[in-house]
mmCIF file of N, CA and C in Angstrom:
data_model
loop_
_atom_site.group_PDB
_atom_site.id
_atom_site.type_symbol
_atom_site.label_atom_id
_atom_site.label_comp_id
_atom_site.label_asym_id
_atom_site.label_seq_id
_atom_site.Cartn_x
_atom_site.Cartn_y
_atom_site.Cartn_z
ATOM 1 N N MET A 1 -3.976 7.265 -9.292
ATOM 2 C CA MET A 1 -4.126 6.097 -7.945
ATOM 3 C C MET A 1 -2.941 5.449 -8.140
ATOM 4 N N LEU A 2 -2.679 5.070 -6.926
ATOM 5 C CA LEU A 2 -1.681 4.099 -6.479
ATOM 6 C C LEU A 2 -1.418 2.983 -7.598
ATOM 7 N N VAL A 3 -2.753 2.128 -7.428
ATOM 8 C CA VAL A 3 -2.652 0.708 -7.540
ATOM 9 C C VAL A 3 -2.589 1.175 -9.141
ATOM 10 N N THR A 4 -3.023 2.146 -9.895
ATOM 11 C CA THR A 4 -2.643 2.296 -11.236
ATOM 12 C C THR A 4 -1.319 2.343 -11.655
ATOM 13 N N ASP A 5 -0.971 3.451 -10.774
ATOM 14 C CA ASP A 5 0.438 3.611 -11.359
ATOM 15 C C ASP A 5 1.244 2.253 -10.867
ATOM 16 N N ILE A 6 1.025 1.540 -9.627
ATOM 17 C CA ILE A 6 1.970 0.716 -9.167
ATOM 18 C C ILE A 6 2.032 -0.326 -10.582
ATOM 19 N N TYR A 7 1.013 -0.632 -11.172
ATOM 20 C CA TYR A 7 0.671 -1.348 -12.365
ATOM 21 C C TYR A 7 1.151 -1.383 -13.625
ATOM 22 N N SER A 8 1.275 0.333 -13.816
ATOM 23 C CA SER A 8 2.304 0.969 -15.343
ATOM 24 C C SER A 8 3.460 0.630 -14.242
ATOM 25 N N LEU A 9 4.042 1.123 -13.417
ATOM 26 C CA LEU A 9 5.089 1.204 -13.042
ATOM 27 C C LEU A 9 5.920 -0.332 -13.290
ATOM 28 N N THR A 10 5.174 -1.411 -12.691
ATOM 29 C CA THR A 10 5.956 -2.839 -12.871
ATOM 30 C C THR A 10 5.539 -3.438 -14.449
ATOM 31 N N ALA A 11 4.798 -2.653 -15.157
ATOM 32 C CA ALA A 11 4.899 -3.656 -16.506
ATOM 33 C C ALA A 11 6.190 -3.295 -17.100
ATOM 34 N N SER A 12 6.991 -2.628 -16.824
ATOM 35 C CA SER A 12 7.994 -2.064 -17.398
ATOM 36 C C SER A 12 9.485 -2.761 -17.194
ATOM 37 N N PHE A 13 8.817 -3.591 -15.659
ATOM 38 C CA PHE A 13 9.923 -4.522 -15.245
ATOM 39 C C PHE A 13 10.437 -6.138 -16.214
ATOM 40 N N PRO A 14 11.483 -6.050 -15.723
ATOM 41 C CA PRO A 14 12.007 -7.482 -16.955
ATOM 42 C C PRO A 14 10.760 -8.793 -16.676
ATOM 43 N N LYS A 15 10.839 -9.318 -17.511
ATOM 44 C CA LYS A 15 9.855 -10.648 -17.898
ATOM 45 C C LYS A 15 9.913 -11.657 -16.549
ATOM 46 N N GLU A 16 11.022 -11.928 -16.010
ATOM 47 C CA GLU A 16 11.273 -12.856 -14.889
ATOM 48 C C GLU A 16 10.786 -12.341 -13.776
ATOM 49 N N GLU A 17 10.295 -11.292 -13.660
ATOM 50 C CA GLU A 17 9.993 -10.140 -12.484
ATOM 51 C C GLU A 17 8.414 -10.846 -12.459
ATOM 52 N N THR A 18 8.013 -11.103 -13.133
ATOM 53 C CA THR A 18 6.435 -10.910 -13.690
ATOM 54 C C THR A 18 5.836 -11.844 -12.008
ATOM 55 N N TYR A 19 6.338 -13.152 -11.903
ATOM 56 C CA TYR A 19 5.671 -13.407 -10.943
ATOM 57 C C TYR A 19 6.801 -13.508 -9.115
ATOM 58 N N GLY A 20 7.564 -12.205 -9.658
ATOM 59 C CA GLY A 20 8.390 -11.953 -8.222
ATOM 60 C C GLY A 20 7.766 -10.980 -7.677
ATOM 61 N N LEU A 21 8.720 -9.995 -7.991
ATOM 62 C CA LEU A 21 8.818 -8.691 -7.479
ATOM 63 C C LEU A 21 7.676 -7.734 -7.898
ATOM 64 N N SER A 22 7.324 -8.185 -9.186
ATOM 65 C CA SER A 22 6.243 -7.261 -9.646
ATOM 66 C C SER A 22 4.844 -7.745 -8.930
ATOM 67 N N ASN A 23 4.622 -8.819 -8.958
ATOM 68 C CA ASN A 23 3.480 -9.772 -8.595
ATOM 69 C C ASN A 23 3.089 -9.281 -7.055
ATOM 70 N N GLN A 24 4.438 -9.100 -6.022
ATOM 71 C CA GLN A 24 4.407 -9.003 -4.539
ATOM 72 C C GLN A 24 3.646 -7.428 -4.924
ATOM 73 N N MET A 25 4.455 -6.604 -5.767
ATOM 74 C CA MET A 25 3.983 -4.732 -5.465
ATOM 75 C C MET A 25 3.013 -4.589 -5.922
ATOM 76 N N ARG A 26 2.276 -5.306 -7.095
ATOM 77 C CA ARG A 26 0.843 -5.298 -6.968
ATOM 78 C C ARG A 26 -0.139 -5.846 -6.367
ATOM 79 N N ARG A 27 0.430 -6.892 -5.368
ATOM 80 C CA ARG A 27 -0.615 -7.058 -4.498
ATOM 81 C C ARG A 27 -0.915 -6.639 -3.035
ATOM 82 N N ALA A 28 0.436 -6.117 -3.195
ATOM 83 C CA ALA A 28 0.302 -5.265 -2.014
ATOM 84 C C ALA A 28 -0.340 -3.919 -2.242
ATOM 85 N N ALA A 29 0.020 -3.112 -3.482
ATOM 86 C CA ALA A 29 -0.792 -1.898 -3.796
ATOM 87 C C ALA A 29 -2.146 -2.138 -3.864
ATOM 88 N N VAL A 30 -2.830 -3.259 -4.512
ATOM 89 C CA VAL A 30 -4.131 -3.709 -4.484
ATOM 90 C C VAL A 30 -4.657 -4.030 -2.818
ATOM 91 N N SER A 31 -4.264 -4.957 -2.141
ATOM 92 C CA SER A 31 -4.352 -5.002 -0.428
ATOM 93 C C SER A 31 -4.936 -3.461 -0.078
ATOM 94 N N ILE A 32 -3.984 -2.461 -0.013
ATOM 95 C CA ILE A 32 -4.469 -1.143 0.637
ATOM 96 C C ILE A 32 -5.763 -1.162 0.587
ATOM 97 N N PRO A 33 -6.284 -0.661 -0.662
ATOM 98 C CA PRO A 33 -8.171 -0.393 -1.075
ATOM 99 C C PRO A 33 -9.031 -1.273 -0.451
ATOM 100 N N SER A 34 -8.520 -2.403 -0.670
ATOM 101 C CA SER A 34 -9.349 -4.031 -0.642
ATOM 102 C C SER A 34 -9.421 -3.751 0.680
ATOM 103 N N ASN A 35 -8.619 -3.791 1.593
ATOM 104 C CA ASN A 35 -9.184 -3.756 3.505
ATOM 105 C C ASN A 35 -9.526 -2.743 4.023
ATOM 106 N N ILE A 36 -9.305 -1.302 3.279
ATOM 107 C CA ILE A 36 -10.234 -0.464 3.667
ATOM 108 C C ILE A 36 -11.585 -0.884 3.559
ATOM 109 N N ALA A 37 -12.223 -1.417 2.257
ATOM 110 C CA ALA A 37 -13.395 -1.415 1.858
ATOM 111 C C ALA A 37 -13.700 -2.766 2.363
ATOM 112 N N GLY A 38 -13.067 -3.553 2.579
ATOM 113 C CA GLY A 38 -13.246 -4.864 3.758
ATOM 114 C C GLY A 38 -13.597 -5.010 5.231
ATOM 115 N N GLY A 39 -12.789 -3.412 5.653
ATOM 116 C CA GLY A 39 -12.926 -3.275 6.858
ATOM 117 C C GLY A 39 -14.053 -2.662 6.941
ATOM 118 N N ALA A 40 -14.455 -1.428 6.328
ATOM 119 C CA ALA A 40 -15.597 -0.808 6.325
ATOM 120 C C ALA A 40 -17.028 -1.722 6.563
ATOM 121 N N ALA A 41 -16.841 -2.546 5.799
ATOM 122 C CA ALA A 41 -18.235 -3.822 5.851
ATOM 123 C C ALA A 41 -18.263 -4.802 6.759
ATOM 124 N N ARG A 42 -17.494 -4.453 7.894
ATOM 125 C CA ARG A 42 -17.471 -5.110 9.367
ATOM 126 C C ARG A 42 -18.303 -4.136 10.417
ATOM 127 N N ARG A 43 -19.181 -4.874 11.146
ATOM 128 C CA ARG A 43 -19.778 -4.498 12.002
ATOM 129 C C ARG A 43 -19.290 -3.616 13.612
ATOM 130 N N GLY A 44 -18.143 -3.517 13.388
ATOM 131 C CA GLY A 44 -17.885 -2.620 14.807
ATOM 132 C C GLY A 44 -16.370 -2.138 14.662
ATOM 133 N N ASP A 45 -16.170 -0.719 15.011
ATOM 134 C CA ASP A 45 -15.008 -0.415 15.038
ATOM 135 C C ASP A 45 -13.407 -0.952 15.186
ATOM 136 N N LYS A 46 -13.703 -1.968 16.225
ATOM 137 C CA LYS A 46 -12.618 -2.598 16.193
ATOM 138 C C LYS A 46 -11.717 -3.441 15.210
ATOM 139 N N GLU A 47 -13.039 -3.781 14.700
ATOM 140 C CA GLU A 47 -12.457 -5.353 13.448
ATOM 141 C C GLU A 47 -12.347 -4.117 12.568
ATOM 142 N N PHE A 48 -12.925 -2.782 12.345
ATOM 143 C CA PHE A 48 -11.999 -1.902 10.941
ATOM 144 C C PHE A 48 -11.008 -1.814 11.413
ATOM 145 N N ILE A 49 -10.752 -1.045 12.447
ATOM 146 C CA ILE A 49 -9.570 -0.773 12.855
ATOM 147 C C ILE A 49 -8.044 -1.417 12.443
ATOM 148 N N GLN A 50 -8.716 -2.936 12.762
ATOM 149 C CA GLN A 50 -7.821 -3.961 12.407
ATOM 150 C C GLN A 50 -7.620 -3.699 11.121
ATOM 151 N N PHE A 51 -8.672 -3.837 10.235
ATOM 152 C CA PHE A 51 -8.316 -4.052 8.527
ATOM 153 C C PHE A 51 -7.653 -2.566 8.206
ATOM 154 N N LEU A 52 -7.730 -1.523 9.032
ATOM 155 C CA LEU A 52 -7.005 -0.571 8.493
ATOM 156 C C LEU A 52 -5.297 -0.391 8.783
ATOM 157 N N HIS A 53 -5.074 -1.537 10.178
ATOM 158 C CA HIS A 53 -3.680 -1.802 10.316
ATOM 159 C C HIS A 53 -3.396 -2.517 9.100
ATOM 160 N N ILE A 54 -4.409 -3.748 8.491
ATOM 161 C CA ILE A 54 -3.539 -4.411 7.811
ATOM 162 C C ILE A 54 -3.118 -3.661 6.458
ATOM 163 N N SER A 55 -4.035 -2.221 6.285
ATOM 164 C CA SER A 55 -3.526 -1.659 4.866
ATOM 165 C C SER A 55 -2.849 -0.852 5.297
ATOM 166 N N LEU A 56 -2.125 -0.425 6.346
ATOM 167 C CA LEU A 56 -1.200 -0.202 6.758
ATOM 168 C C LEU A 56 0.034 -0.784 6.687
ATOM 169 N N GLY A 57 -0.006 -1.957 6.557
ATOM 170 C CA GLY A 57 0.952 -2.925 6.695
ATOM 171 C C GLY A 57 1.637 -3.090 5.480
ATOM 172 N N SER A 58 0.673 -3.004 4.442
ATOM 173 C CA SER A 58 0.352 -3.287 3.322
ATOM 174 C C SER A 58 1.383 -1.929 2.424
ATOM 175 N N CYS A 59 1.138 -0.987 2.967
ATOM 176 C CA CYS A 59 1.579 0.596 2.527
ATOM 177 C C CYS A 59 3.174 0.390 3.008
ATOM 178 N N MET A 60 3.628 -0.239 4.028
ATOM 179 C CA MET A 60 4.821 -0.567 4.601
ATOM 180 C C MET A 60 5.457 -1.476 3.639
ATOM 181 N N GLU A 61 5.009 -2.497 3.095
ATOM 182 C CA GLU A 61 5.704 -3.563 2.323
ATOM 183 C C GLU A 61 5.868 -3.006 1.056
ATOM 184 N N LEU A 62 4.900 -2.246 0.428
ATOM 185 C CA LEU A 62 4.857 -1.368 -0.867
ATOM 186 C C LEU A 62 6.128 -0.435 -1.044
ATOM 187 N N GLU A 63 6.214 0.290 0.234
ATOM 188 C CA GLU A 63 7.744 0.692 0.546
ATOM 189 C C GLU A 63 8.828 0.730 0.540
ATOM 190 N N THR A 64 9.117 -0.685 0.863
ATOM 191 C CA THR A 64 10.258 -1.663 0.949
ATOM 192 C C THR A 64 10.618 -2.415 -0.457
ATOM 193 N N GLN A 65 9.193 -2.621 -1.134
ATOM 194 C CA GLN A 65 9.756 -3.379 -2.527
ATOM 195 C C GLN A 65 10.099 -1.962 -3.294
ATOM 196 N N LEU A 66 9.421 -1.129 -3.450
ATOM 197 C CA LEU A 66 9.784 0.618 -3.962
ATOM 198 C C LEU A 66 11.391 0.441 -4.168
ATOM 199 N N ILE A 67 11.815 0.516 -2.766
ATOM 200 C CA ILE A 67 13.481 0.871 -2.167
ATOM 201 C C ILE A 67 13.911 -0.502 -3.413
ATOM 202 N N ILE A 68 13.718 -1.908 -3.141
ATOM 203 C CA ILE A 68 14.623 -3.015 -3.545
ATOM 204 C C ILE A 68 14.262 -2.820 -4.939
ATOM 205 N N SER A 69 13.084 -2.071 -5.996
ATOM 206 C CA SER A 69 13.064 -1.873 -7.106
ATOM 207 C C SER A 69 14.249 -1.069 -7.485
ATOM 208 N N LYS A 70 13.924 -0.178 -6.936
ATOM 209 C CA LYS A 70 15.353 1.171 -7.178
ATOM 210 C C LYS A 70 16.646 0.476 -7.397
ATOM 211 N N ASN A 71 16.827 -0.040 -6.300
ATOM 212 C CA ASN A 71 18.232 -0.762 -5.978
ATOM 213 C C ASN A 71 18.518 -1.792 -7.155
ATOM 214 N N LEU A 72 17.829 -2.450 -7.281
ATOM 215 C CA LEU A 72 17.635 -3.164 -8.561
ATOM 216 C C LEU A 72 17.850 -2.623 -9.747
ATOM 217 N N THR A 73 17.493 -1.585 -10.061
ATOM 218 C CA THR A 73 17.639 -0.998 -11.230
ATOM 219 C C THR A 73 16.390 -0.993 -11.850
ATOM 220 N N PHE A 74 15.375 -1.311 -11.490
ATOM 221 C CA PHE A 74 14.095 -1.708 -12.654
ATOM 222 C C PHE A 74 13.189 -0.102 -12.587
ATOM 223 N N ALA A 75 13.687 0.495 -11.463
ATOM 224 C CA ALA A 75 12.858 1.955 -11.708
ATOM 225 C C ALA A 75 14.029 2.711 -11.149
ATOM 226 N N THR A 76 13.596 4.041 -11.481
ATOM 227 C CA THR A 76 14.549 5.249 -11.504
ATOM 228 C C THR A 76 14.057 6.102 -9.889
ATOM 229 N N GLN A 77 14.435 6.873 -9.199
ATOM 230 C CA GLN A 77 13.903 7.714 -8.204
ATOM 231 C C GLN A 77 13.097 8.554 -9.277
ATOM 232 N N ASP A 78 12.738 9.040 -10.116
ATOM 233 C CA ASP A 78 11.944 9.570 -11.147
ATOM 234 C C ASP A 78 10.849 9.059 -11.015
ATOM 235 N N ASP A 79 10.755 7.637 -11.328
ATOM 236 C CA ASP A 79 9.699 7.034 -11.637
ATOM 237 C C ASP A 79 9.163 6.848 -9.750
ATOM 238 N N LEU A 80 9.639 6.623 -8.897
ATOM 239 C CA LEU A 80 9.546 6.668 -8.073
ATOM 240 C C LEU A 80 8.863 7.714 -6.683
ATOM 241 N N THR A 81 8.910 9.009 -7.142
ATOM 242 C CA THR A 81 8.967 9.946 -6.390
ATOM 243 C C THR A 81 7.198 10.140 -6.334
ATOM 244 N N LYS A 82 6.563 10.186 -7.115
ATOM 245 C CA LYS A 82 5.362 10.644 -7.159
ATOM 246 C C LYS A 82 4.423 9.492 -6.740
ATOM 247 N N ILE A 83 4.988 8.180 -6.815
ATOM 248 C CA ILE A 83 4.286 6.845 -6.387
ATOM 249 C C ILE A 83 4.634 6.940 -4.610
ATOM 250 N N GLU A 84 6.295 7.195 -4.272
ATOM 251 C CA GLU A 84 6.373 7.438 -2.601
ATOM 252 C C GLU A 84 5.275 8.421 -2.021
ATOM 253 N N SER A 85 5.392 9.701 -2.992
ATOM 254 C CA SER A 85 4.611 11.083 -2.122
ATOM 255 C C SER A 85 3.017 10.137 -2.099
ATOM 256 N N GLU A 86 2.118 9.910 -2.715
ATOM 257 C CA GLU A 86 1.038 8.719 -2.759
ATOM 258 C C GLU A 86 1.102 7.884 -1.422
ATOM 259 N N LEU A 87 2.092 7.237 -1.388
ATOM 260 C CA LEU A 87 1.677 6.185 -0.523
ATOM 261 C C LEU A 87 2.303 7.094 0.800
ATOM 262 N N ASN A 88 2.981 7.871 1.032
ATOM 263 C CA ASN A 88 3.165 8.704 2.135
ATOM 264 C C ASN A 88 1.464 9.564 2.676
ATOM 265 N N THR A 89 0.969 10.007 1.450
ATOM 266 C CA THR A 89 -0.362 10.475 2.039
ATOM 267 C C THR A 89 -1.323 9.652 2.391
ATOM 268 N N ILE A 90 -1.302 8.671 1.713
ATOM 269 C CA ILE A 90 -2.205 7.144 2.414
ATOM 270 C C ILE A 90 -2.015 6.737 3.479
ATOM 271 N N SER A 91 -0.539 6.610 3.980
ATOM 272 C CA SER A 91 -0.301 6.094 4.817
ATOM 273 C C SER A 91 -0.928 7.247 6.476
ATOM 274 N N LYS A 92 -0.386 8.416 6.306
ATOM 275 C CA LYS A 92 -0.947 9.550 6.946
ATOM 276 C C LYS A 92 -2.564 9.606 7.409
ATOM 277 N N MET A 93 -3.405 9.461 5.997
ATOM 278 C CA MET A 93 -4.603 9.213 6.104
ATOM 279 C C MET A 93 -4.969 7.918 7.235
ATOM 280 N N LEU A 94 -4.583 6.800 6.940
ATOM 281 C CA LEU A 94 -4.945 5.993 7.548
ATOM 282 C C LEU A 94 -4.626 6.326 9.292
ATOM 283 N N ASN A 95 -3.457 6.396 9.167
ATOM 284 C CA ASN A 95 -3.245 6.677 10.455
ATOM 285 C C ASN A 95 -3.600 7.371 11.162
ATOM 286 N N GLY A 96 -4.710 8.679 10.705
ATOM 287 C CA GLY A 96 -5.147 9.429 11.123
ATOM 288 C C GLY A 96 -7.057 8.956 11.348
ATOM 289 N N LEU A 97 -6.985 8.295 10.455
ATOM 290 C CA LEU A 97 -8.290 7.414 10.779
ATOM 291 C C LEU A 97 -8.473 6.839 11.797
ATOM 292 N N ILE A 98 -7.429 5.716 11.569
ATOM 293 C CA ILE A 98 -7.596 4.859 12.615
ATOM 294 C C ILE A 98 -7.299 5.425 14.233
ATOM 295 N N ASN A 99 -6.883 6.631 14.290
ATOM 296 C CA ASN A 99 -6.697 7.515 15.405
ATOM 297 C C ASN A 99 -7.924 8.512 15.691
ATOM 298 N N SER A 100 -8.486 8.827 14.667
ATOM 299 C CA SER A 100 -9.954 9.175 14.970
ATOM 300 C C SER A 100 -10.788 8.268 15.626
ATOM 301 N N ILE A 101 -11.017 7.125 14.792
ATOM 302 C CA ILE A 101 -11.589 6.250 15.380
ATOM 303 C C ILE A 101 -11.602 5.932 16.873
ATOM 304 N N LYS A 102 -10.176 5.543 17.445
ATOM 305 C CA LYS A 102 -10.139 5.160 18.428
ATOM 306 C C LYS A 102 -10.548 6.671 19.522
ATOM 307 N N ARG A 103 -10.122 7.759 19.069
ATOM 308 C CA ARG A 103 -10.967 9.009 19.968
ATOM 309 C C ARG A 103 -12.169 9.112 20.375
ATOM 310 N N LYS A 104 -13.203 8.604 19.286
ATOM 311 C CA LYS A 104 -14.483 8.804 19.176
ATOM 312 C C LYS A 104 -14.766 7.303 20.389
ATOM 313 N N ASN A 105 -14.185 6.232 19.942
ATOM 314 C CA ASN A 105 -14.674 5.146 20.869
ATOM 315 C C ASN A 105 -14.206 5.154 22.491
ATOM 316 N N SER A 106 -13.132 6.129 22.631
ATOM 317 C CA SER A 106 -12.245 6.694 24.275
ATOM 318 C C SER A 106 -13.415 7.987 24.843
ATOM 319 N N ASN A 107 -14.635 8.102 24.242
ATOM 320 C CA ASN A 107 -15.386 9.371 25.222
ATOM 321 C C ASN A 107 -16.440 8.851 25.535
#
């Protein structure tokens, strides 16, 4: 699971990053499923789509933070390959769900 993988990855980051990049990555990772759940509890599809877009934004934030962690040598490409694949899959699923809901509402 993406959140668990991010927590495991950031556990090895330097201690001075506890409230910096580590925290940001963890918050972005947790934000993805949290916004999906929050949006699903809303009354209408328009609100749900808004929350799905927020989740998608968190995916992009996390992708950027993964690049930064690699550039700072906090993580290797081997560390990131599985996570990037998970993140790519989640992003595609979110886009697919958004498009599906929009198509349903346009009929």
